[in-house]
Short mmCIF file of C-alpha atoms in Angstrom, two decimals:
data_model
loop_
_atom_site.label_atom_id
_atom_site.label_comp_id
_atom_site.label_asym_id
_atom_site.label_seq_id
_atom_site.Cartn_x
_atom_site.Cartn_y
_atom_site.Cartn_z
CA UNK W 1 120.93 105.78 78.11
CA UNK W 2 118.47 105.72 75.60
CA UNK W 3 118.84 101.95 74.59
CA UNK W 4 119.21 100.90 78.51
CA UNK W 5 115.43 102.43 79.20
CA UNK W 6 113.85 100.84 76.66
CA UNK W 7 115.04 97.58 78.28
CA UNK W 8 114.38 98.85 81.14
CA UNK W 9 110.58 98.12 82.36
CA UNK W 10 108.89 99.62 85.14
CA UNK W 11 106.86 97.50 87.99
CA UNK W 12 105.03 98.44 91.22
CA UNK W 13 105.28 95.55 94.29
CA UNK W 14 102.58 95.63 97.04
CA UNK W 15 104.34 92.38 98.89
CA UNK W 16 101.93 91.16 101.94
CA UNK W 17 101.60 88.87 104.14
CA UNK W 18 98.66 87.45 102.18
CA UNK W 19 98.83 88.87 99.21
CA UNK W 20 101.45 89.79 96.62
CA UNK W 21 100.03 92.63 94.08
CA UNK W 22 102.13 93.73 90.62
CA UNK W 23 101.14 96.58 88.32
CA UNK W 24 102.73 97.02 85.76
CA UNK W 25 102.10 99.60 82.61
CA UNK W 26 98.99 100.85 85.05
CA UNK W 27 97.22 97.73 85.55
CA UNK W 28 97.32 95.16 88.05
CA UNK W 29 99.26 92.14 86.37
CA UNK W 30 99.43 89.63 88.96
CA UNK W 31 97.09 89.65 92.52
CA UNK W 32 98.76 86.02 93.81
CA UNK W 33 98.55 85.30 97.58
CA UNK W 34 101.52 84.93 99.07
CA UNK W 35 102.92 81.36 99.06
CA UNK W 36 105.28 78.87 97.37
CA UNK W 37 105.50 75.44 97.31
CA UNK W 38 109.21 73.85 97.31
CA UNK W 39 110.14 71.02 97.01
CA UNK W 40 112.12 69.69 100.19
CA UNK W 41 114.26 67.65 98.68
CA UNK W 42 115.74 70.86 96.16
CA UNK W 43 114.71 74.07 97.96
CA UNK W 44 115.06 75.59 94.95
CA UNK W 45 112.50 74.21 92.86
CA UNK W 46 109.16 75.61 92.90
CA UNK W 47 106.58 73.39 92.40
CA UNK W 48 103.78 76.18 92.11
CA UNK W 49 103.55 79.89 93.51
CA UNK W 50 100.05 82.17 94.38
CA UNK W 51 96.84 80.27 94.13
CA UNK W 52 98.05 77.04 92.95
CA UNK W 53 100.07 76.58 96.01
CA UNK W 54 97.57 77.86 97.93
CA UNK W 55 95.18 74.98 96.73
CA UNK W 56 98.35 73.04 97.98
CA UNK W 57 98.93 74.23 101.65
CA UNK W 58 97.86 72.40 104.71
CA UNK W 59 97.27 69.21 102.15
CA UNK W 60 101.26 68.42 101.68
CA UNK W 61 102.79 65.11 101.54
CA UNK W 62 106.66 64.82 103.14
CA UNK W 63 108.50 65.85 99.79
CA UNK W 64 106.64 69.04 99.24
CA UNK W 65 106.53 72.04 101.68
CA UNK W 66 104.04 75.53 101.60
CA UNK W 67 106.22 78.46 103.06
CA UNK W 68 104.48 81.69 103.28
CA UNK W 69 107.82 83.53 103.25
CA UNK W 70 106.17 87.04 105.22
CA UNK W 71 105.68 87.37 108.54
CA UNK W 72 104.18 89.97 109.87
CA UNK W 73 104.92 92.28 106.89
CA UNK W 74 108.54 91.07 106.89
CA UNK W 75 110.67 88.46 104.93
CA UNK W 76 111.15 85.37 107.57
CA UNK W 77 112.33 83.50 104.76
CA UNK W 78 114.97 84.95 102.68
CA UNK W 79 115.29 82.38 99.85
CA UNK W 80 111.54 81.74 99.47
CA UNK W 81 110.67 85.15 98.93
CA UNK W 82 112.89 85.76 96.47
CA UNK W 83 111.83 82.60 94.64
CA UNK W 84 108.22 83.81 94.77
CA UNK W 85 108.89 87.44 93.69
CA UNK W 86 111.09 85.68 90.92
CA UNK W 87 107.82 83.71 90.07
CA UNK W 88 105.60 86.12 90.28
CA UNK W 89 107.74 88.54 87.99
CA UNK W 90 107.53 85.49 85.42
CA UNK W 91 103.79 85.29 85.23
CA UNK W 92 103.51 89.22 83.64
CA UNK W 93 105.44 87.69 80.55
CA UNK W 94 103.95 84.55 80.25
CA UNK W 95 105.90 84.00 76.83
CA UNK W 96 109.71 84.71 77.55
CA UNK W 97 110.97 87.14 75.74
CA UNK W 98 113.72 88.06 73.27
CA UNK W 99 115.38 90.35 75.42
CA UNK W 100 114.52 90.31 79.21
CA UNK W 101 114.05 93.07 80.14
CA UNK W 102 115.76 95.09 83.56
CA UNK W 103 113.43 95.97 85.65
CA UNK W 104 112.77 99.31 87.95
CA UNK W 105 110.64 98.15 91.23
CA UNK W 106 109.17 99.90 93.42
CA UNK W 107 108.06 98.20 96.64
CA UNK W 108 106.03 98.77 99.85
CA UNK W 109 107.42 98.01 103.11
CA UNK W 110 105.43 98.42 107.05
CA UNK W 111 106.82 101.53 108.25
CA UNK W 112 107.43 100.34 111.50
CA UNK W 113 110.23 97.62 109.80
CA UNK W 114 113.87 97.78 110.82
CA UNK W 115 117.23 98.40 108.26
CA UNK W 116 117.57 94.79 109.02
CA UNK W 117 114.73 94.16 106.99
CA UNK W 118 114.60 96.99 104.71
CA UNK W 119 117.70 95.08 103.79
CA UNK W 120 115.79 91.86 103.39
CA UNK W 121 113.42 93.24 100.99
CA UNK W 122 115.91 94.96 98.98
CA UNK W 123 118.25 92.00 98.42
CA UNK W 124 115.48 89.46 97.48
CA UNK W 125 114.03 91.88 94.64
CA UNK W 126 117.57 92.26 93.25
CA UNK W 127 118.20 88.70 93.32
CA UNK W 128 115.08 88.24 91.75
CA UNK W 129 116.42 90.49 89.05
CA UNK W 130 116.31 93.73 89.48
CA UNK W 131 118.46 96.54 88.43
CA UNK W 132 117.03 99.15 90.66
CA UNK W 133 115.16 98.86 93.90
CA UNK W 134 112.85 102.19 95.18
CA UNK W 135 110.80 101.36 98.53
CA UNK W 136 108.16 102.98 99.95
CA UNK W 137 106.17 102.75 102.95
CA UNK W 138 102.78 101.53 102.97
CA UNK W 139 100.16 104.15 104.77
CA UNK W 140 102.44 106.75 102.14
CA UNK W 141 101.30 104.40 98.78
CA UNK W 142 98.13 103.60 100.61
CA UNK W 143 97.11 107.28 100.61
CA UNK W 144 98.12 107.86 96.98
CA UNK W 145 96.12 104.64 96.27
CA UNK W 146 93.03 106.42 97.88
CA UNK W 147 93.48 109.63 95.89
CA UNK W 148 94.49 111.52 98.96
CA UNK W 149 96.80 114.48 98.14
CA UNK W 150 99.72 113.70 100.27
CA UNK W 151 102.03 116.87 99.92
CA UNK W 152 99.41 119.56 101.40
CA UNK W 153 99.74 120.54 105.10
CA UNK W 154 96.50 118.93 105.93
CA UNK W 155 96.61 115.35 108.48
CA UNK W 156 95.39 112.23 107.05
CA UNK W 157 94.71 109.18 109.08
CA UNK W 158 95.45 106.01 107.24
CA UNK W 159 94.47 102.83 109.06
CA UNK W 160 95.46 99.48 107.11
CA UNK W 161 94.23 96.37 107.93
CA UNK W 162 96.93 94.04 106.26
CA UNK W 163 97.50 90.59 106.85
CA UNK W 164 100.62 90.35 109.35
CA UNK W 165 100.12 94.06 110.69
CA UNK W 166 97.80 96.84 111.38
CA UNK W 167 99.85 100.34 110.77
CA UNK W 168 97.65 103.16 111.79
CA UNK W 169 99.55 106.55 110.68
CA UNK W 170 99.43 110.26 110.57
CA UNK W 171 100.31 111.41 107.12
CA UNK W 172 101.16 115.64 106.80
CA UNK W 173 103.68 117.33 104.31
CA UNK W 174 104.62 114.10 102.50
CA UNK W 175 105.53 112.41 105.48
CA UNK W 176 104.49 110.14 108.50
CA UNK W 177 103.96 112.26 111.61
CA UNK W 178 103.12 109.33 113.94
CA UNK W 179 102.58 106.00 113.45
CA UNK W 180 101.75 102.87 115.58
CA UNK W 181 101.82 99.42 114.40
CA UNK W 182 100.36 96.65 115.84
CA UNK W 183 100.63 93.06 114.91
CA UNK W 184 96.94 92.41 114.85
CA UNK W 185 95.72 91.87 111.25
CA UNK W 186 94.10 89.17 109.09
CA UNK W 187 96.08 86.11 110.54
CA UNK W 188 94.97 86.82 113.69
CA UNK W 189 91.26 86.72 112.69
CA UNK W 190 92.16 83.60 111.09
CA UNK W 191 93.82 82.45 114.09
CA UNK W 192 91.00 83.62 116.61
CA UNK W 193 88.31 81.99 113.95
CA UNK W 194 89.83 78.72 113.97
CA UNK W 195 89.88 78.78 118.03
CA UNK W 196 86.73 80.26 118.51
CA UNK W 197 85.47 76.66 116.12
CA UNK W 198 87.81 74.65 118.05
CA UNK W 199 86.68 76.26 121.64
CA UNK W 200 82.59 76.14 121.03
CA UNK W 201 82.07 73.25 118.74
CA UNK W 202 85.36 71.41 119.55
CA UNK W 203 85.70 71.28 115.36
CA UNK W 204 89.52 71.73 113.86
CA UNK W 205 89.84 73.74 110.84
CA UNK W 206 92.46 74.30 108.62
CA UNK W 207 93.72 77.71 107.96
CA UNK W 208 92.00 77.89 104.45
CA UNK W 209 88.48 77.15 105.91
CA UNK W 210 88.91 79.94 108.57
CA UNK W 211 89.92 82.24 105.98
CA UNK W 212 87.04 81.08 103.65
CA UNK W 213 84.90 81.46 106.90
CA UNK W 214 86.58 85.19 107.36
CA UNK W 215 85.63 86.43 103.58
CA UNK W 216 81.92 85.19 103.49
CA UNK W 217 80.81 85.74 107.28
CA UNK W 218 83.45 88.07 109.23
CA UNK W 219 81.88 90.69 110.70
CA UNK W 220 82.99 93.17 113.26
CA UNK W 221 79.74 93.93 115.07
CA UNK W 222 76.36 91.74 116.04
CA UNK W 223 73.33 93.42 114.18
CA UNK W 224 74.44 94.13 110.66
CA UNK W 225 72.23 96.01 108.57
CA UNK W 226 72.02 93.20 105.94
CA UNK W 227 73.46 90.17 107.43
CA UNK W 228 74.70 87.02 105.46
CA UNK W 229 73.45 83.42 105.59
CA UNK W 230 74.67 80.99 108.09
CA UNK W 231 77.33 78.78 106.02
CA UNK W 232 78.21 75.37 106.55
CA UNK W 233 82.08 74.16 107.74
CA UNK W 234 83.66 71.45 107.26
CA UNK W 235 86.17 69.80 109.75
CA UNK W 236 87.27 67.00 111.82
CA UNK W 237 85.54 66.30 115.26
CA UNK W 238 87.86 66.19 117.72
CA UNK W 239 85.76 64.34 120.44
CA UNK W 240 85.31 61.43 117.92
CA UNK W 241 87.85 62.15 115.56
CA UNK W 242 85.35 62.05 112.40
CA UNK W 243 85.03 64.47 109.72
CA UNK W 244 81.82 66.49 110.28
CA UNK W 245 79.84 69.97 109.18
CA UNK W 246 78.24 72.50 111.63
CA UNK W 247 76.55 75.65 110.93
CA UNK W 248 78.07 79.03 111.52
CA UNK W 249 76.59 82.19 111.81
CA UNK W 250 78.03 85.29 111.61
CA UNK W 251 77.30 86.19 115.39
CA UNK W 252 79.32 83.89 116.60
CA UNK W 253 82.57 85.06 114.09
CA UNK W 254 82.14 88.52 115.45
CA UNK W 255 82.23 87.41 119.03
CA UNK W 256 85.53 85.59 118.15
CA UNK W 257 87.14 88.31 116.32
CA UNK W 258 86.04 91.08 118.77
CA UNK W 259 89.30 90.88 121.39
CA UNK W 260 91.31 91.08 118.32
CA UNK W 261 89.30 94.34 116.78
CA UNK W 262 89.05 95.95 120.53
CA UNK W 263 93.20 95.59 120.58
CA UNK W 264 93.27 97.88 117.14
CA UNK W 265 90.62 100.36 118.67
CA UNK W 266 93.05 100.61 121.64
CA UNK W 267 95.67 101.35 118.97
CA UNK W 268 93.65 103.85 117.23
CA UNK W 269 92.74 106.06 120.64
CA UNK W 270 96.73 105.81 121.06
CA UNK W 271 97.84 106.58 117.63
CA UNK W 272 95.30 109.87 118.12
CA UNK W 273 96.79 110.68 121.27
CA UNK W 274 100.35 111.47 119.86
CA UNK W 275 98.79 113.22 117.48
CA UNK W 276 99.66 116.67 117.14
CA UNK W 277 96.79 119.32 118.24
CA UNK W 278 96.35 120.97 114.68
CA UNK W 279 96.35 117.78 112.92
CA UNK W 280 93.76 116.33 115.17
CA UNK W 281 91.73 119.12 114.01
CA UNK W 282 92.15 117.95 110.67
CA UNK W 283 91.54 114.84 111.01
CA UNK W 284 88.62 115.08 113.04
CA UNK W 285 87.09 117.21 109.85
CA UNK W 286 88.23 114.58 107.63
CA UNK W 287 87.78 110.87 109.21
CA UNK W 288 89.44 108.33 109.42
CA UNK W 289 90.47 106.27 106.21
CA UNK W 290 90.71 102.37 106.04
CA UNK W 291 91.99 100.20 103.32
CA UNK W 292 93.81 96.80 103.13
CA UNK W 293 91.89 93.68 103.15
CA UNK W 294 90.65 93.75 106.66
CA UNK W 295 88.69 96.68 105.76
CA UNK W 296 86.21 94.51 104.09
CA UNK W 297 85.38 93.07 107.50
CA UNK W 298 81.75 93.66 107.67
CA UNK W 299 80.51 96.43 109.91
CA UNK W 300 84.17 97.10 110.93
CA UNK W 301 83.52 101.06 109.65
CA UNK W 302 80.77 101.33 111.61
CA UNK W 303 82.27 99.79 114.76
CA UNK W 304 84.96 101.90 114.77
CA UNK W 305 83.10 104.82 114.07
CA UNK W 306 80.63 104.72 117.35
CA UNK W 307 84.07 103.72 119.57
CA UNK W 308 85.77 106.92 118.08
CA UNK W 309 83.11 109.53 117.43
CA UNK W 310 84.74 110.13 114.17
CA UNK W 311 83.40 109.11 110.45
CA UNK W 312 85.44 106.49 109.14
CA UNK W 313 86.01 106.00 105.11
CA UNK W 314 86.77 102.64 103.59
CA UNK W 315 88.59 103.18 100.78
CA UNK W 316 86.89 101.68 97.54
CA UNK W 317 88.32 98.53 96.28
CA UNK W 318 91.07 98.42 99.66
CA UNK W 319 93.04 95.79 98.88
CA UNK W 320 94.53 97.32 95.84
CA UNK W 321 95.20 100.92 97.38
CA UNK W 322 98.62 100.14 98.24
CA UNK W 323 99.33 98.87 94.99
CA UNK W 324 97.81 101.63 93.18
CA UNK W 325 99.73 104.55 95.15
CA UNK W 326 102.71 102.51 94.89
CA UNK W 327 102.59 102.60 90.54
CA UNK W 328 101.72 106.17 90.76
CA UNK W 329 104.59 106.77 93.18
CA UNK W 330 106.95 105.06 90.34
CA UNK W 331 105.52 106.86 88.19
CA UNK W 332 107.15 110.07 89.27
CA UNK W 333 109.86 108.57 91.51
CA UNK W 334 112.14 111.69 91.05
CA UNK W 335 109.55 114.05 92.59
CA UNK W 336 108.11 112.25 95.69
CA UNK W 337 110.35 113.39 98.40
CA UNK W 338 109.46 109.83 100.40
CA UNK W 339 110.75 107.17 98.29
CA UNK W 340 113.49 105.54 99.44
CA UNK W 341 116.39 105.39 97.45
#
C-alpha cells in the first residue's frame, strides 16, 4: 500500500459553470473557466481548454466549436467535460512525468443534482483518470472554504452565487437542513445584460462583452457608496447593422439585473421559511454568508441586507471558497461524515 500512495496524488475539483478551480498540495493550481474548443471534424481533439478557448468562443469558424460542457451546475455534455477535466488535470504537470501518477479527487457537486448526474460527474473524472472519486456538495465545501465550523449544532446560512445556480442552504451538525436552489446565477446576469443593451440601445453583444460589462460595472443597487466609471461597449447596431460604442453606466446594469436579484431574494425569504425555529435563531445572530462569484456583484450585500433585516457576510476572496473547503475536506476525507463515497 505503501508504494500505491506515493503514486497516488491528491487533488481538490471546484467544477462550475464558469469556472473550473484545482488545488492541489494546498494551493490553487489551475483557476480555468470552463470551456473547450473541439474540433468538429474529430470531437476528440482539443484545440485549447480555459482561457485560451475562451479568447476563442463566439469568434469560431465552421471547423472549430466552443462547448461549455456545464449547465446549470451539471454535465450537459458528457464527452467534453471529461476532455476538459482531462486538460485541466494536464496543466498541474506541465512536464509529463516519469510515472503518472493516480489520482484521489475530490469534487463539488449542486446539492440539489440528481443520481443521474451524480453519475455524470463521477464517470467523467474517472475517465479522465482517476482511481478514486469522493464528491461533495457545494454550500458543505463552501462553508469549510469560509472557515465556518461545520460539525457544531449551530445553523449557518450559505448563499452561493455560482454561475448556472444559486443554492441557498441551511448547514447544522455536518449536514444540509434545507436547501433551495434556484437557477438564477451569473448566466442569467449575462443574459439579462446583453438584453437590457439590446432592449435600450438596440446594440448586440456577445456573451464575453456582457460578462466583461458584469465584472467592471454590475451592481445590485442604484447609489453605491463609491461607484465606478461609465465604460464604453462595443457592438453591432442593429438598426443599421454597423459596429458602434455607447456608454454604459452602472445604473442602468443594476436596473437590468434587478428582476433577476429580486427572484433570489424571493428564494432567500423561502429558504428561511423552512427553516427550523432554533436555527433561525441562529442564524439571525449570525447572518447570512455569501460566496461564489456573484457575490462580488457590487452592493449585492447591502441589498440583500435592507430586504432581509439580517447582516449579510461576503466571504473574502468568494470565488475560491468552494475550492478551498473542498482541499481541506480531502484532506481528512475519512473523518467528514458528508463526503460521498
Amino acid at each position: 500500500m505503501g508504494l500505491f500512495n506515493f503514486f497516488t496524488q491528491e487533488i481538490a475539483i471546484d467544477l462550475g459553470t464558469a469556472n473550473t478551480l484545482i488545488i492541489h498540495n494546498d494551493e490553487v493550481v489551475v483557476n480555468e473557466p470552463s470551456i473547450v474548443a473541439l474540433d468538429r471534424n474529430n470531437p476528440k481533439t482539443v484545440l485549447a481548454v480555459g482561457k485560451r478557448a475562451l479568447m476563442m468562443h463566439e469568434k469560431t469558424h465552421e471547423s472549430i466549436r466552443t462547448v461549455r460542457p456545464l449547465k446549470d451546475g451539471v454535465i450537459a455534455d458528457f464527452n467534453a467535460a471529461e476532455l476538459m477535466i482531462r486538460e485541466m488535470i494536464k496543466m498541474i504537470y506541465p512536464k509529463k512525468p516519469l510515472f503518472p501518477p493516480s489520482w484521489r479527487m475530490m469534487i463539488c457537486i449542486p446539492s440539489s443534482i440528481t443520481e443521474v448526474e451524480k453519475r455524470a460527474v463521477r464517470d467523467s473524472a474517472e475517465q479522465a483518470g482517476a482511481k478514486e472519486v469522493y464528491l461533495l456538495h457545494e454550500p458543505m465545501a463552501a462553508a469549510l472554504g469560509i472557515g465556518i465550523d461545520v460539525e457544531e449544532p449551530v445553523g449557518n446560512m450559505i448563499i452561493d452565487i455560482g454561475g448556472g445556480t444559486t443554492g441557498i442552504t441551511v448547514i447544522a451538525l455536518a449536514g444540509i437542513v434545507c436547501d433551495q436552489s434556484i437557477r438564477i446565477a451569473g448566466d442569467e446576469f449575462t443574459a439579462d445584460i446583453m438584453e437590457a443593451l439590446r432592449r435600450y440601445h438596440s446594440l448586440l453583444i456577445g456573451e464575453r462583452t456582457a460578462e466583461q460589462i458584469k465584472i467592471n460595472i454590475g451592481a445590485a443597487m442604484k447609489d453605491l457608496d463609491n461607484p465606478p466609471d461609465d465604460i464604453p461597449v462595443n457592438g453591432r447596431d442593429l438598426v443599421t447593422g454597423i459596429p458602434k460604442q455607447i456608454m454604459v453606466s452602472y445604473q442602468e446594469i443594476a436596473e437590468a439585473l434587478d428582476k433577476s436579484i429580486f427572484k433570489i431574494e424571493e428564494a432567500i425569504l423561502k429558504a428561511l421559511e423552512m427553516t427550523p425555529p432554533e436555527l433561525a435563531a441562529d442564524i439571525y445572530r449570525r447572518g447570512l454568508y455569501l460566496t461564489g462569484g456573484g457575490a462580488l456583484l457590487r452592493g449585492l450585500d447591502k441589498r440583500l441586507s435592507q430586504k432581509i433585516k439580517l447582516p449579510v457576510h461576503v466571504a473574502d476572496d468568494p470565488l475560491k471558497s468552494v475550492v478551498r473547503g473542498t482541499g481541506l475536506a480531502l484532506k481528512n476525507y475519512e473523518h467528514y461524515p458528508f463526503v460521498m463515497r
